[in-house]
Tab-separated table of C-alpha atoms and ligand atoms in Angstrom:
chain	number	residue	atom	x	y	z
A	1	UNK	CA	6.237	2.556	29.065
A	2	UNK	CA	2.534	2.066	28.349
A	3	UNK	CA	1.626	-1.312	26.857
A	4	UNK	CA	-0.653	-0.980	23.837
A	5	UNK	CA	-3.206	-3.760	23.635
A	6	UNK	CA	-5.369	-5.560	21.107
A	7	UNK	CA	-8.895	-4.348	20.378
A	8	UNK	CA	-11.394	-7.214	20.554
A	9	UNK	CA	-15.147	-6.830	20.947
A	10	UNK	CA	-14.822	-3.184	21.982
A	11	UNK	CA	-12.301	-3.906	24.757
A	12	UNK	CA	-8.537	-3.543	24.994
A	13	UNK	CA	-7.125	-6.979	25.794
A	14	UNK	CA	-3.712	-8.522	26.399
A	15	UNK	CA	-2.035	-10.823	23.951
A	16	UNK	CA	0.523	-13.506	24.580
A	17	UNK	CA	3.767	-11.576	23.823
A	18	UNK	CA	5.149	-8.076	23.841
A	19	UNK	CA	7.047	-6.394	21.015
A	20	UNK	CA	9.013	-3.160	21.215
A	21	UNK	CA	8.666	-0.936	18.207
A	22	UNK	CA	12.067	0.489	17.212
A	23	UNK	CA	12.674	3.789	15.410
A	24	UNK	CA	14.648	2.979	12.227
A	25	UNK	CA	16.195	6.479	12.318
A	26	UNK	CA	17.523	5.889	15.835
A	27	UNK	CA	17.724	2.297	16.992
A	28	UNK	CA	18.088	3.371	20.618
A	29	UNK	CA	14.555	4.777	20.600
A	30	UNK	CA	11.607	2.545	21.448
A	31	UNK	CA	8.553	4.138	19.822
A	32	UNK	CA	6.115	2.019	21.805
A	33	UNK	CA	5.374	-1.352	23.397
A	34	UNK	CA	2.734	-3.530	21.824
A	35	UNK	CA	1.111	-6.741	22.838
A	36	UNK	CA	0.788	-9.409	20.145
A	37	UNK	CA	-1.800	-12.128	19.773
A	38	UNK	CA	-1.979	-15.482	18.023
A	39	UNK	CA	-4.656	-17.917	16.906
A	40	UNK	CA	-6.627	-17.630	20.177
A	41	UNK	CA	-6.931	-13.844	19.945
A	42	UNK	CA	-7.854	-14.088	16.267
A	43	UNK	CA	-10.577	-16.560	17.218
A	44	UNK	CA	-11.957	-14.152	19.804
A	45	UNK	CA	-11.801	-11.219	17.371
A	46	UNK	CA	-13.555	-13.148	14.603
A	47	UNK	CA	-16.244	-14.252	17.076
A	48	UNK	CA	-16.780	-10.631	18.159
A	49	UNK	CA	-16.932	-9.476	14.532
A	50	UNK	CA	-19.378	-12.274	13.743
A	51	UNK	CA	-21.669	-11.307	16.606
A	52	UNK	CA	-21.623	-7.658	15.548
A	53	UNK	CA	-22.177	-8.435	11.861
A	54	UNK	CA	-26.000	-8.714	11.583
A	55	UNK	CA	-26.705	-5.413	13.336
A	56	UNK	CA	-24.004	-3.538	11.387
A	57	UNK	CA	-25.218	-5.009	8.103
A	58	UNK	CA	-28.650	-3.623	8.974
A	59	UNK	CA	-27.311	-0.196	9.985
A	60	UNK	CA	-28.386	2.715	7.849
A	61	UNK	CA	-26.299	5.034	5.705
A	62	UNK	CA	-26.573	7.914	8.197
A	63	UNK	CA	-25.059	5.859	11.028
A	64	UNK	CA	-22.232	4.680	8.786
A	65	UNK	CA	-21.651	8.200	7.483
A	66	UNK	CA	-21.476	9.644	10.996
A	67	UNK	CA	-18.953	7.069	12.209
A	68	UNK	CA	-16.682	7.296	9.166
A	69	UNK	CA	-16.880	11.080	9.117
A	70	UNK	CA	-15.928	11.252	12.809
A	71	UNK	CA	-12.919	8.986	12.245
A	72	UNK	CA	-11.807	10.989	9.200
A	73	UNK	CA	-12.174	14.291	11.049
A	74	UNK	CA	-10.084	13.159	14.002
A	75	UNK	CA	-7.341	11.776	11.786
A	76	UNK	CA	-7.201	15.050	9.839
A	77	UNK	CA	-7.205	17.148	13.008
A	78	UNK	CA	-4.259	15.109	14.380
A	79	UNK	CA	-2.339	14.944	11.098
A	80	UNK	CA	0.892	16.460	12.467
A	81	UNK	CA	0.993	14.364	15.632
A	82	UNK	CA	0.143	11.092	13.863
A	83	UNK	CA	2.542	11.973	11.038
A	84	UNK	CA	5.339	12.310	13.563
A	85	UNK	CA	4.454	8.907	15.020
A	86	UNK	CA	4.415	7.390	11.531
A	87	UNK	CA	7.796	8.904	10.614
A	88	UNK	CA	9.272	7.598	13.869
A	89	UNK	CA	8.072	4.045	13.415
A	90	UNK	CA	8.359	3.621	9.637
A	91	UNK	CA	11.106	6.031	8.610
A	92	UNK	CA	9.498	8.045	5.828
A	93	UNK	CA	10.192	11.762	6.089
A	94	UNK	CA	7.901	13.896	8.198
A	95	UNK	CA	6.212	15.662	5.233
A	96	UNK	CA	5.634	12.291	3.547
A	97	UNK	CA	4.270	10.866	6.799
A	98	UNK	CA	1.958	13.815	7.431
A	99	UNK	CA	0.783	13.480	3.829
A	100	UNK	CA	0.005	9.806	4.356
A	101	UNK	CA	-2.000	10.539	7.497
A	102	UNK	CA	-3.929	13.223	5.620
A	103	UNK	CA	-4.696	10.713	2.950
A	104	UNK	CA	-6.025	8.250	5.554
A	105	UNK	CA	-8.339	10.969	6.846
A	106	UNK	CA	-9.562	11.802	3.346
A	107	UNK	CA	-10.230	8.126	2.678
A	108	UNK	CA	-12.573	7.904	5.677
A	109	UNK	CA	-14.312	11.085	4.509
A	110	UNK	CA	-14.692	9.685	0.991
A	111	UNK	CA	-16.225	6.425	2.221
A	112	UNK	CA	-18.508	8.328	4.603
A	113	UNK	CA	-19.938	9.736	1.372
A	114	UNK	CA	-19.937	6.333	-0.302
A	115	UNK	CA	-22.136	4.994	2.513
A	116	UNK	CA	-24.748	7.532	1.397
A	117	UNK	CA	-24.333	6.669	-2.255
A	118	UNK	CA	-25.100	2.926	-2.044
A	119	UNK	CA	-27.748	2.129	-4.597
A	120	UNK	CA	-29.294	-0.762	-6.457
A	121	UNK	CA	-31.097	-1.333	-9.740
A	122	UNK	CA	-34.685	-2.138	-10.557
A	123	UNK	CA	-35.009	-3.792	-13.923
A	124	UNK	CA	-38.106	-5.091	-15.752
A	125	UNK	CA	-37.900	-8.846	-16.205
A	126	UNK	CA	-38.061	-10.532	-19.587
A	127	UNK	CA	-41.117	-12.267	-18.109
A	128	UNK	CA	-44.248	-10.109	-18.085
A	129	UNK	CA	-45.346	-9.028	-14.608
A	130	UNK	CA	-42.017	-9.819	-12.968
A	131	UNK	CA	-39.668	-7.233	-11.475
A	132	UNK	CA	-35.960	-7.721	-10.870
A	133	UNK	CA	-33.892	-5.885	-8.266
A	134	UNK	CA	-30.114	-5.972	-8.060
A	135	UNK	CA	-28.665	-4.933	-4.713
A	136	UNK	CA	-25.351	-5.143	-2.900
A	137	UNK	CA	-24.980	-6.846	0.471
A	138	UNK	CA	-22.013	-6.929	2.853
A	139	UNK	CA	-19.801	-10.030	2.902
A	140	UNK	CA	-19.889	-10.364	6.702
A	141	UNK	CA	-16.596	-10.620	8.594
A	142	UNK	CA	-13.656	-9.362	6.542
A	143	UNK	CA	-10.026	-9.999	7.526
A	144	UNK	CA	-7.336	-7.498	6.595
A	145	UNK	CA	-3.618	-8.075	6.513
A	146	UNK	CA	-1.505	-4.991	5.954
A	147	UNK	CA	2.179	-4.172	5.357
A	148	UNK	CA	4.486	-1.707	7.086
A	149	UNK	CA	5.184	0.718	4.231
A	150	UNK	CA	1.895	2.675	4.450
A	151	UNK	CA	0.976	1.846	8.054
A	152	UNK	CA	-2.054	4.117	8.271
A	153	UNK	CA	-3.188	4.680	4.663
A	154	UNK	CA	-3.447	1.004	3.702
A	155	UNK	CA	-5.447	-0.015	6.807
A	156	UNK	CA	-7.630	3.049	6.117
A	157	UNK	CA	-8.313	2.113	2.508
A	158	UNK	CA	-9.415	-1.351	3.579
A	159	UNK	CA	-11.288	-0.520	6.802
A	160	UNK	CA	-13.247	2.483	5.505
A	161	UNK	CA	-14.928	0.750	2.528
A	162	UNK	CA	-15.495	-2.414	4.564
A	163	UNK	CA	-17.433	-0.433	7.175
A	164	UNK	CA	-19.172	1.804	4.637
A	165	UNK	CA	-20.591	-1.251	2.877
A	166	UNK	CA	-21.737	-2.895	6.129
A	167	UNK	CA	-19.016	-5.434	6.936
A	168	UNK	CA	-17.320	-6.094	10.246
A	169	UNK	CA	-13.547	-6.187	10.417
A	170	UNK	CA	-10.559	-7.943	11.944
A	171	UNK	CA	-7.323	-6.105	11.131
A	172	UNK	CA	-3.921	-7.816	11.468
A	173	UNK	CA	-1.400	-5.001	10.935
A	174	UNK	CA	2.287	-5.404	10.066
A	175	UNK	CA	4.583	-6.394	12.908
A	176	UNK	CA	6.987	-3.497	12.254
A	177	UNK	CA	4.428	-0.696	12.425
A	178	UNK	CA	1.914	-1.375	15.192
A	179	UNK	CA	1.822	2.226	16.457
A	180	UNK	CA	-0.134	3.722	13.556
A	181	UNK	CA	-2.514	0.759	13.544
A	182	UNK	CA	-3.042	1.179	17.269
A	183	UNK	CA	-3.654	4.934	16.932
A	184	UNK	CA	-6.204	4.262	14.206
A	185	UNK	CA	-7.875	1.532	16.292
A	186	UNK	CA	-8.045	3.950	19.231
A	187	UNK	CA	-9.826	6.572	17.109
A	188	UNK	CA	-12.239	3.975	15.742
A	189	UNK	CA	-12.840	2.676	19.283
A	190	UNK	CA	-13.830	6.173	20.450
A	191	UNK	CA	-16.235	6.688	17.563
A	192	UNK	CA	-19.857	5.543	17.846
A	193	UNK	CA	-19.091	2.311	16.026
A	194	UNK	CA	-20.780	-0.533	17.958
A	195	UNK	CA	-18.364	-2.840	19.842
A	196	UNK	CA	-17.053	-5.747	17.772
A	197	UNK	CA	-17.614	-4.113	14.383
A	198	UNK	CA	-13.907	-3.302	14.222
A	199	UNK	CA	-11.245	-5.443	15.890
A	200	UNK	CA	-7.472	-5.293	15.745
A	201	UNK	CA	-5.033	-8.070	16.563
A	202	UNK	CA	-1.317	-7.376	16.246
A	203	UNK	CA	0.827	-10.427	15.814
A	204	UNK	CA	3.149	-12.455	13.638
A	205	UNK	CA	2.077	-13.079	10.057
A	206	UNK	CA	2.759	-16.784	10.370
A	207	UNK	CA	0.558	-17.024	13.483
A	208	UNK	CA	-2.111	-14.332	13.783
A	209	UNK	CA	-2.080	-13.655	10.028
A	210	UNK	CA	-2.326	-17.307	9.068
A	211	UNK	CA	-5.069	-17.931	11.662
A	212	UNK	CA	-7.126	-15.080	10.211
A	213	UNK	CA	-6.714	-16.317	6.647
A	214	UNK	CA	-7.709	-19.847	7.608
A	215	UNK	CA	-10.620	-18.956	9.863
A	216	UNK	CA	-13.807	-20.488	8.519
A	217	UNK	CA	-15.960	-17.584	9.726
A	218	UNK	CA	-13.995	-14.973	7.775
A	219	UNK	CA	-15.815	-14.358	4.512
A	220	UNK	CA	-13.122	-12.360	2.758
A	221	UNK	CA	-9.447	-11.445	3.055
A	222	UNK	CA	-7.960	-8.216	1.771
A	223	UNK	CA	-4.179	-8.444	1.748
A	224	UNK	CA	-1.338	-6.105	0.846
A	225	UNK	CA	2.219	-7.427	1.064
A	226	UNK	CA	4.706	-9.642	-0.723
A	227	UNK	CA	3.956	-11.907	-3.674
A	228	UNK	CA	5.121	-14.940	-1.751
A	229	UNK	CA	2.760	-14.351	1.169
A	230	UNK	CA	-0.026	-13.391	-1.227
A	231	UNK	CA	0.321	-16.651	-3.091
A	232	UNK	CA	-0.060	-18.635	0.158
A	233	UNK	CA	-3.078	-16.558	1.181
A	234	UNK	CA	-4.697	-17.150	-2.204
A	235	UNK	CA	-4.262	-20.910	-1.863
A	236	UNK	CA	-5.694	-20.914	1.669
A	237	UNK	CA	-8.689	-18.795	0.624
A	238	UNK	CA	-9.409	-20.937	-2.425
A	239	UNK	CA	-9.245	-24.004	-0.188
A	240	UNK	CA	-12.205	-22.807	1.856
A	241	UNK	CA	-13.889	-20.773	-0.931
A	242	UNK	CA	-13.400	-17.404	0.748
A	243	UNK	CA	-13.270	-14.229	-1.307
A	244	UNK	CA	-9.847	-12.579	-1.505
A	245	UNK	CA	-8.116	-9.552	-2.881
A	246	UNK	CA	-4.328	-9.222	-3.087
A	247	UNK	CA	-2.084	-6.201	-3.666
A	248	UNK	CA	1.538	-7.218	-4.004
A	249	UNK	CA	4.730	-5.992	-5.558
A	250	UNK	CA	5.799	-3.916	-8.494
A	251	UNK	CA	8.827	-3.395	-10.716
A	252	UNK	CA	7.501	-0.273	-12.269
A	253	UNK	CA	8.979	1.178	-15.457
A	254	UNK	CA	9.311	4.874	-16.218
A	255	UNK	CA	9.954	5.498	-19.912
A	256	UNK	CA	11.810	8.684	-20.843
A	257	UNK	CA	11.662	9.560	-24.529
A	258	UNK	CA	14.017	11.847	-26.438
A	259	UNK	CA	11.309	14.493	-26.670
A	260	UNK	CA	10.690	14.576	-22.901
A	261	UNK	CA	11.110	17.741	-20.914
A	262	UNK	CA	14.341	16.912	-19.072
A	263	UNK	CA	13.427	18.637	-15.802
A	264	UNK	CA	10.053	16.862	-15.685
A	265	UNK	CA	11.676	13.506	-16.427
A	266	UNK	CA	14.334	13.943	-13.746
A	267	UNK	CA	11.775	15.080	-11.186
A	268	UNK	CA	9.521	12.086	-11.968
A	269	UNK	CA	12.413	9.632	-11.796
A	270	UNK	CA	13.878	10.965	-8.558
A	271	UNK	CA	10.504	11.215	-6.833
A	272	UNK	CA	9.295	7.836	-8.119
A	273	UNK	CA	12.488	5.914	-7.475
A	274	UNK	CA	13.891	7.343	-4.264
A	275	UNK	CA	11.275	9.187	-2.232
A	276	UNK	CA	9.857	7.231	0.712
A	277	UNK	CA	13.261	5.466	0.527
A	278	UNK	CA	11.959	3.475	-2.461
A	279	UNK	CA	9.658	1.601	-0.082
A	280	UNK	CA	6.569	1.894	-2.265
A	281	UNK	CA	5.097	-0.821	-4.434
A	282	UNK	CA	4.557	1.926	-7.040
A	283	UNK	CA	8.223	3.046	-6.993
A	284	UNK	CA	9.831	3.634	-10.415
A	285	UNK	CA	12.611	1.103	-10.218
A	286	UNK	CA	13.343	0.684	-13.959
A	287	UNK	CA	14.108	3.881	-15.870
A	288	UNK	CA	13.846	3.076	-19.579
A	289	UNK	CA	15.502	5.847	-21.531
A	290	UNK	CA	15.857	6.386	-25.288
A	291	UNK	CA	19.308	7.013	-26.709
A	292	UNK	CA	19.060	10.706	-27.620
A	293	UNK	CA	18.350	11.838	-24.047
A	294	UNK	CA	20.088	8.995	-22.181
A	295	UNK	CA	23.350	10.658	-21.185
A	296	UNK	CA	21.794	14.010	-20.306
A	297	UNK	CA	19.134	12.241	-18.233
A	298	UNK	CA	21.613	10.017	-16.390
A	299	UNK	CA	23.895	12.971	-15.577
A	300	UNK	CA	20.996	15.060	-14.332
A	301	UNK	CA	19.558	12.261	-12.153
A	302	UNK	CA	23.000	11.497	-10.793
A	303	UNK	CA	23.571	15.154	-9.885
A	304	UNK	CA	20.177	15.391	-8.276
A	305	UNK	CA	20.599	12.313	-6.095
A	306	UNK	CA	24.026	13.506	-4.986
A	307	UNK	CA	22.256	16.479	-3.450
A	308	UNK	CA	19.575	14.477	-1.615
A	309	UNK	CA	19.947	14.596	2.157
A	310	UNK	CA	19.766	11.161	3.790
A	311	UNK	CA	18.984	11.197	7.482
A	312	UNK	CA	16.632	11.076	10.427
A	313	UNK	CA	13.059	10.884	9.134
A	314	UNK	CA	11.911	13.711	11.391
A	315	UNK	CA	14.809	16.143	10.746
A	316	UNK	CA	13.606	19.146	8.753
A	317	UNK	CA	16.247	18.901	5.994
A	318	UNK	CA	15.945	15.125	5.398
A	319	UNK	CA	14.772	14.048	1.951
A	320	UNK	CA	15.483	10.309	2.194
A	321	UNK	CA	14.776	8.501	5.454
A	322	UNK	CA	16.161	5.138	6.573
A	323	UNK	CA	15.164	1.643	5.504
A	324	UNK	CA	12.421	0.333	7.771
A	325	UNK	CA	14.701	-2.119	9.597
A	326	UNK	CA	18.064	-3.850	9.498
A	327	UNK	CA	16.753	-6.743	7.450
A	328	UNK	CA	15.501	-4.427	4.694
A	329	UNK	CA	18.790	-2.489	4.707
A	330	UNK	CA	20.776	-5.731	4.366
A	331	UNK	CA	18.511	-6.783	1.516
A	332	UNK	CA	19.101	-3.469	-0.271
A	333	UNK	CA	22.873	-3.760	0.158
A	334	UNK	CA	22.769	-7.366	-1.077
A	335	UNK	CA	21.032	-6.165	-4.261
A	336	UNK	CA	23.871	-3.661	-4.736
A	337	UNK	CA	26.286	-6.611	-4.812
A	338	UNK	CA	23.992	-8.600	-7.084
A	339	UNK	CA	23.808	-5.674	-9.531
A	340	UNK	CA	27.578	-5.227	-9.626
A	341	UNK	CA	28.145	-8.964	-10.106
A	342	UNK	CA	25.604	-9.033	-12.923
A	343	UNK	CA	27.666	-6.388	-14.722
A	344	UNK	CA	25.529	-3.318	-14.106
A	345	UNK	CA	27.532	-0.106	-13.824
A	346	UNK	CA	27.015	1.901	-10.653
A	347	UNK	CA	26.847	5.642	-11.291
A	348	UNK	CA	26.616	6.559	-7.628
A	349	UNK	CA	25.214	5.685	-4.215
A	350	UNK	CA	24.222	2.396	-2.666
A	351	UNK	CA	26.377	2.769	0.405
A	352	UNK	CA	25.596	2.677	4.077
A	353	UNK	CA	25.410	6.199	5.430
A	354	UNK	CA	26.459	7.034	8.961
A	355	UNK	CA	24.398	9.721	10.634
A	356	UNK	CA	24.542	11.246	14.065
A	357	UNK	CA	22.007	8.687	15.256
A	358	UNK	CA	22.433	4.996	14.580
A	359	UNK	CA	19.834	4.056	11.956
A	360	UNK	CA	19.343	2.031	8.778
A	361	UNK	CA	20.591	4.617	6.296
A	362	UNK	CA	21.866	4.188	2.763
A	363	UNK	CA	22.502	6.552	-0.140
A	364	UNK	CA	20.196	6.404	-3.188
A	365	UNK	CA	21.772	4.302	-5.932
A	366	UNK	CA	21.656	4.500	-9.719
A	367	UNK	CA	22.802	1.671	-11.993
A	368	UNK	CA	23.241	2.157	-15.762
A	369	UNK	CA	24.012	-0.195	-18.667
A	370	UNK	CA	21.689	-2.782	-17.229
A	371	UNK	CA	19.855	-5.561	-19.051
A	372	UNK	CA	16.241	-6.402	-18.383
A	373	UNK	CA	17.063	-10.018	-17.538
A	374	UNK	CA	19.248	-9.001	-14.591
A	375	UNK	CA	17.840	-9.802	-11.156
A	376	UNK	CA	17.977	-6.098	-10.262
A	377	UNK	CA	15.486	-5.548	-13.098
A	378	UNK	CA	13.248	-8.534	-12.398
A	379	UNK	CA	12.885	-8.570	-8.612
A	380	UNK	CA	11.272	-5.974	-6.410
A	381	UNK	CA	13.979	-4.481	-4.184
A	382	UNK	CA	11.927	-2.047	-2.044
A	383	UNK	CA	14.858	0.282	-1.461
A	384	UNK	CA	16.289	3.498	-2.956
A	385	UNK	CA	17.845	1.723	-5.927
A	386	UNK	CA	17.002	2.481	-9.576
A	387	UNK	CA	18.339	1.048	-12.799
A	388	UNK	CA	18.586	2.571	-16.276
A	389	UNK	CA	17.812	0.546	-19.390
A	390	UNK	CA	18.686	2.038	-22.754
A	391	UNK	CA	16.117	1.729	-25.575
A	392	UNK	CA	16.333	2.657	-29.261
A	393	UNK	CA	12.806	3.996	-29.572
A	394	UNK	CA	9.294	3.953	-28.129
A	395	UNK	CA	8.609	0.485	-29.446
A	396	UNK	CA	11.639	-1.052	-27.746
A	397	UNK	CA	10.952	0.976	-24.598
A	398	UNK	CA	7.383	-0.373	-24.466
A	399	UNK	CA	8.596	-3.939	-24.944
A	400	UNK	CA	11.059	-3.543	-22.058
A	401	UNK	CA	8.444	-1.860	-19.883
A	402	UNK	CA	6.001	-4.724	-20.354
A	403	UNK	CA	8.622	-7.460	-19.992
A	404	UNK	CA	8.196	-7.972	-16.255
A	405	UNK	CA	6.276	-10.346	-14.001
A	406	UNK	CA	4.601	-7.305	-12.424
A	407	UNK	CA	2.047	-4.782	-13.662
A	408	UNK	CA	1.184	-2.279	-10.972
A	409	UNK	CA	2.168	1.142	-12.274
A	410	UNK	CA	3.999	2.435	-15.366
A	411	UNK	CA	4.973	5.919	-16.481
A	412	UNK	CA	6.184	7.844	-19.486
A	413	UNK	CA	7.784	11.247	-19.880
A	414	UNK	CA	7.181	12.657	-23.330
A	415	UNK	CA	5.856	15.779	-25.048
A	416	UNK	CA	4.349	13.711	-27.862
A	417	UNK	CA	0.591	13.287	-27.633
A	418	UNK	CA	0.629	10.207	-29.845
A	419	UNK	CA	3.402	8.561	-27.777
A	420	UNK	CA	1.436	9.288	-24.586
A	421	UNK	CA	-1.750	7.813	-26.072
A	422	UNK	CA	0.107	4.764	-27.382
A	423	UNK	CA	1.657	4.226	-23.961
A	424	UNK	CA	-1.638	4.537	-22.069
A	425	UNK	CA	-3.257	2.040	-24.404
A	426	UNK	CA	-0.436	-0.509	-24.448
A	427	UNK	CA	1.290	-0.416	-21.056
A	428	UNK	CA	0.321	-3.611	-19.255
A	429	UNK	CA	-0.161	-2.078	-15.842
A	430	UNK	CA	-3.152	-1.210	-13.708
A	431	UNK	CA	-2.108	2.429	-13.381
A	432	UNK	CA	-0.384	4.457	-16.095
A	433	UNK	CA	1.111	7.913	-15.628
A	434	UNK	CA	2.048	10.529	-18.214
A	435	UNK	CA	4.650	13.112	-17.149
A	436	UNK	CA	4.039	12.114	-13.534
A	437	UNK	CA	5.908	9.792	-11.161
A	438	UNK	CA	4.727	6.171	-11.114
A	439	UNK	CA	4.066	6.616	-7.386
A	440	UNK	CA	1.549	9.043	-5.934
A	441	UNK	CA	-2.073	8.217	-6.533
A	442	UNK	CA	-5.444	9.736	-5.664
A	443	UNK	CA	-7.696	8.270	-2.985
A	444	UNK	CA	-11.026	8.451	-4.840
A	445	UNK	CA	-10.141	6.323	-7.881
A	446	UNK	CA	-9.222	2.647	-8.273
A	447	UNK	CA	-5.790	1.379	-7.244
A	448	UNK	CA	-4.368	-1.924	-8.423
A	449	UNK	CA	-2.434	-3.760	-11.062
A	450	UNK	CA	-2.139	-6.699	-13.388
A	451	UNK	CA	-0.069	-9.923	-13.450
A	452	UNK	CA	1.777	-10.704	-10.190
A	453	UNK	CA	1.013	-7.258	-8.742
A	454	UNK	CA	-2.645	-7.733	-7.926
A	455	UNK	CA	-5.353	-10.338	-7.775
A	456	UNK	CA	-9.060	-9.752	-7.463
A	457	UNK	CA	-11.054	-6.579	-7.821
A	458	UNK	CA	-9.618	-3.090	-7.384
A	459	UNK	CA	-9.176	-1.265	-4.120
A	460	UNK	CA	-10.206	2.353	-3.447
A	461	UNK	CA	-12.745	4.644	-5.015
A	462	UNK	CA	-16.226	3.367	-5.773
A	463	UNK	CA	-14.682	0.190	-7.215
A	464	UNK	CA	-13.947	-1.018	-3.677
A	465	UNK	CA	-17.618	-2.049	-3.515
A	466	UNK	CA	-16.771	-4.982	-5.802
A	467	UNK	CA	-14.771	-6.642	-3.070
A	468	UNK	CA	-16.647	-5.532	0.023
A	469	UNK	CA	-20.094	-6.487	-1.215
A	470	UNK	CA	-21.777	-9.403	-2.868
A	471	UNK	CA	-24.512	-8.844	-5.423
A	472	UNK	CA	-28.045	-10.144	-4.921
A	473	UNK	CA	-30.566	-10.469	-7.738
A	474	UNK	CA	-34.164	-10.573	-6.503
A	475	UNK	CA	-37.151	-11.575	-8.707
A	476	UNK	CA	-40.697	-10.755	-7.718
A	477	UNK	CA	-44.043	-11.391	-9.319
A	478	UNK	CA	-45.756	-8.038	-9.307
B	1	ADP	P1	6.890	-7.768	3.805
B	1	ADP	O1	8.022	-8.441	3.117
B	1	ADP	O2	6.527	-6.444	3.271
B	1	ADP	O3	6.938	-7.795	5.286
B	1	ADP	P2	4.850	-9.796	3.968
B	1	ADP	O4	4.008	-10.338	2.881
B	1	ADP	O5	5.767	-10.725	4.693
B	1	ADP	O6	5.619	-8.596	3.311
B	1	ADP	O7	3.964	-9.076	5.069
B	1	ADP	C1	2.775	-8.367	4.795
B	1	ADP	C2	1.752	-8.720	5.842
B	1	ADP	O8	1.448	-10.115	5.719
B	1	ADP	C3	2.214	-8.519	7.272
B	1	ADP	O9	1.133	-8.071	8.069
B	1	ADP	C4	2.628	-9.909	7.713
B	1	ADP	O10	2.560	-10.125	9.097
B	1	ADP	C5	1.584	-10.751	6.984
B	1	ADP	N1	1.957	-12.157	6.782
B	1	ADP	C6	3.201	-12.668	6.612
B	1	ADP	N2	3.136	-14.010	6.461
B	1	ADP	C7	1.833	-14.364	6.527
B	1	ADP	C8	1.100	-15.596	6.435
B	1	ADP	N3	1.727	-16.746	6.235
B	1	ADP	N4	-0.234	-15.562	6.557
B	1	ADP	C9	-0.889	-14.391	6.737
B	1	ADP	N5	-0.259	-13.209	6.840
B	1	ADP	C10	1.071	-13.167	6.740
């Protein structure tokens, strides 16, 4: 089987170890073989990115547009093939995987346009005869550390703005999903991007990841992953005064009010909580339901999840794929035990599912009669497990929704305009959804949260410029 290498300074190079990438839908299938690097390879990649930085910072908008547009076009043209690869290595269903690849392509197209839209300001000074200009400059070498749950879209939404705004990049993708990162690196490598502007080093978080975060020539780190890792990265970056941006977990509430349209509420809950196997930081894991609709809602969600087909991510009838690996499946099952022991009542699901192929399957689970201080309501599970919290009214529902360490996404299902407006104004989350699932966001607008969910400026859309540039104020005597 072909060995996929690291991309450093425009060349494919060997690392120090080899990792087989296993299909979570069928543990007998090796999706690919990937070489992994450590501190030495990170050093080489950062050096290459540093050498390439001045010329890329001086590149014009047309060159950046052409490169990003090429990358976006190839990703879109190969959406089906790359989607299949993604589904095989990560376990989301084929339509979800193809959708994610499409999104990655659109992101490159969007930032191709952003490269053309870079602008500054020219402002008269308070001092007569003086002019002031405010412009944005690239940071230099940016390090990116990405998770496995969106193995092509998250690298895309970091790489594309970094390049559009004139930075050079070292990407350290997640250990579990090197295939999508490699495919993306291969496309970037074949574009007209000068060697060294983009580099990719697979490897362990504690080795390659840590080396990247600590490297003194890396001006900024953009990270998506767990709160625990994010906290360590923040401390390391502060220590050497590097810029950083963190996207971490969520424990996202979906409020369902008595006046909600039941079908809409059920569709939002089932999509938000269980699709992509619950492996989304925007998943709706806490369903906060007012008393008048509670029983009807619970019965309808329960019926719906009983009909969901759990199975091989690439099978045409599958609606819920496997957990990404055995460790994640064990974690999900452990939370089932924790929930039961805490006194939550299981309506259905939460069991290992045996399919024709040996994979990490479990049935979607719904707990009711839960309290917000239970661990299953405080901690991010990252599996197809949702809880229901009963609330008397909007006010209590809002209090429960906001009573969480996280603040990524929050949703409400209601037909009341005033309730929707109240919710949008008072939900303490970075993204708020009305009559829509908490997961599922656009690529041209900001993404990010509050509290333990995010740190630093927003990702995506034009707001990405905040992180990937630094502002310069120039004064000149006319
Ligand atoms: P998850 O639980 O989703 O795997 P992690 O935060 O462990 O979340 O992983 C997200 C990314 O962070 C991965 O690319 C991983 O390799 C990387 N990572 C893990 N530990 C560290 C670390 N100490 N320093 C830098 N990166 C790390």
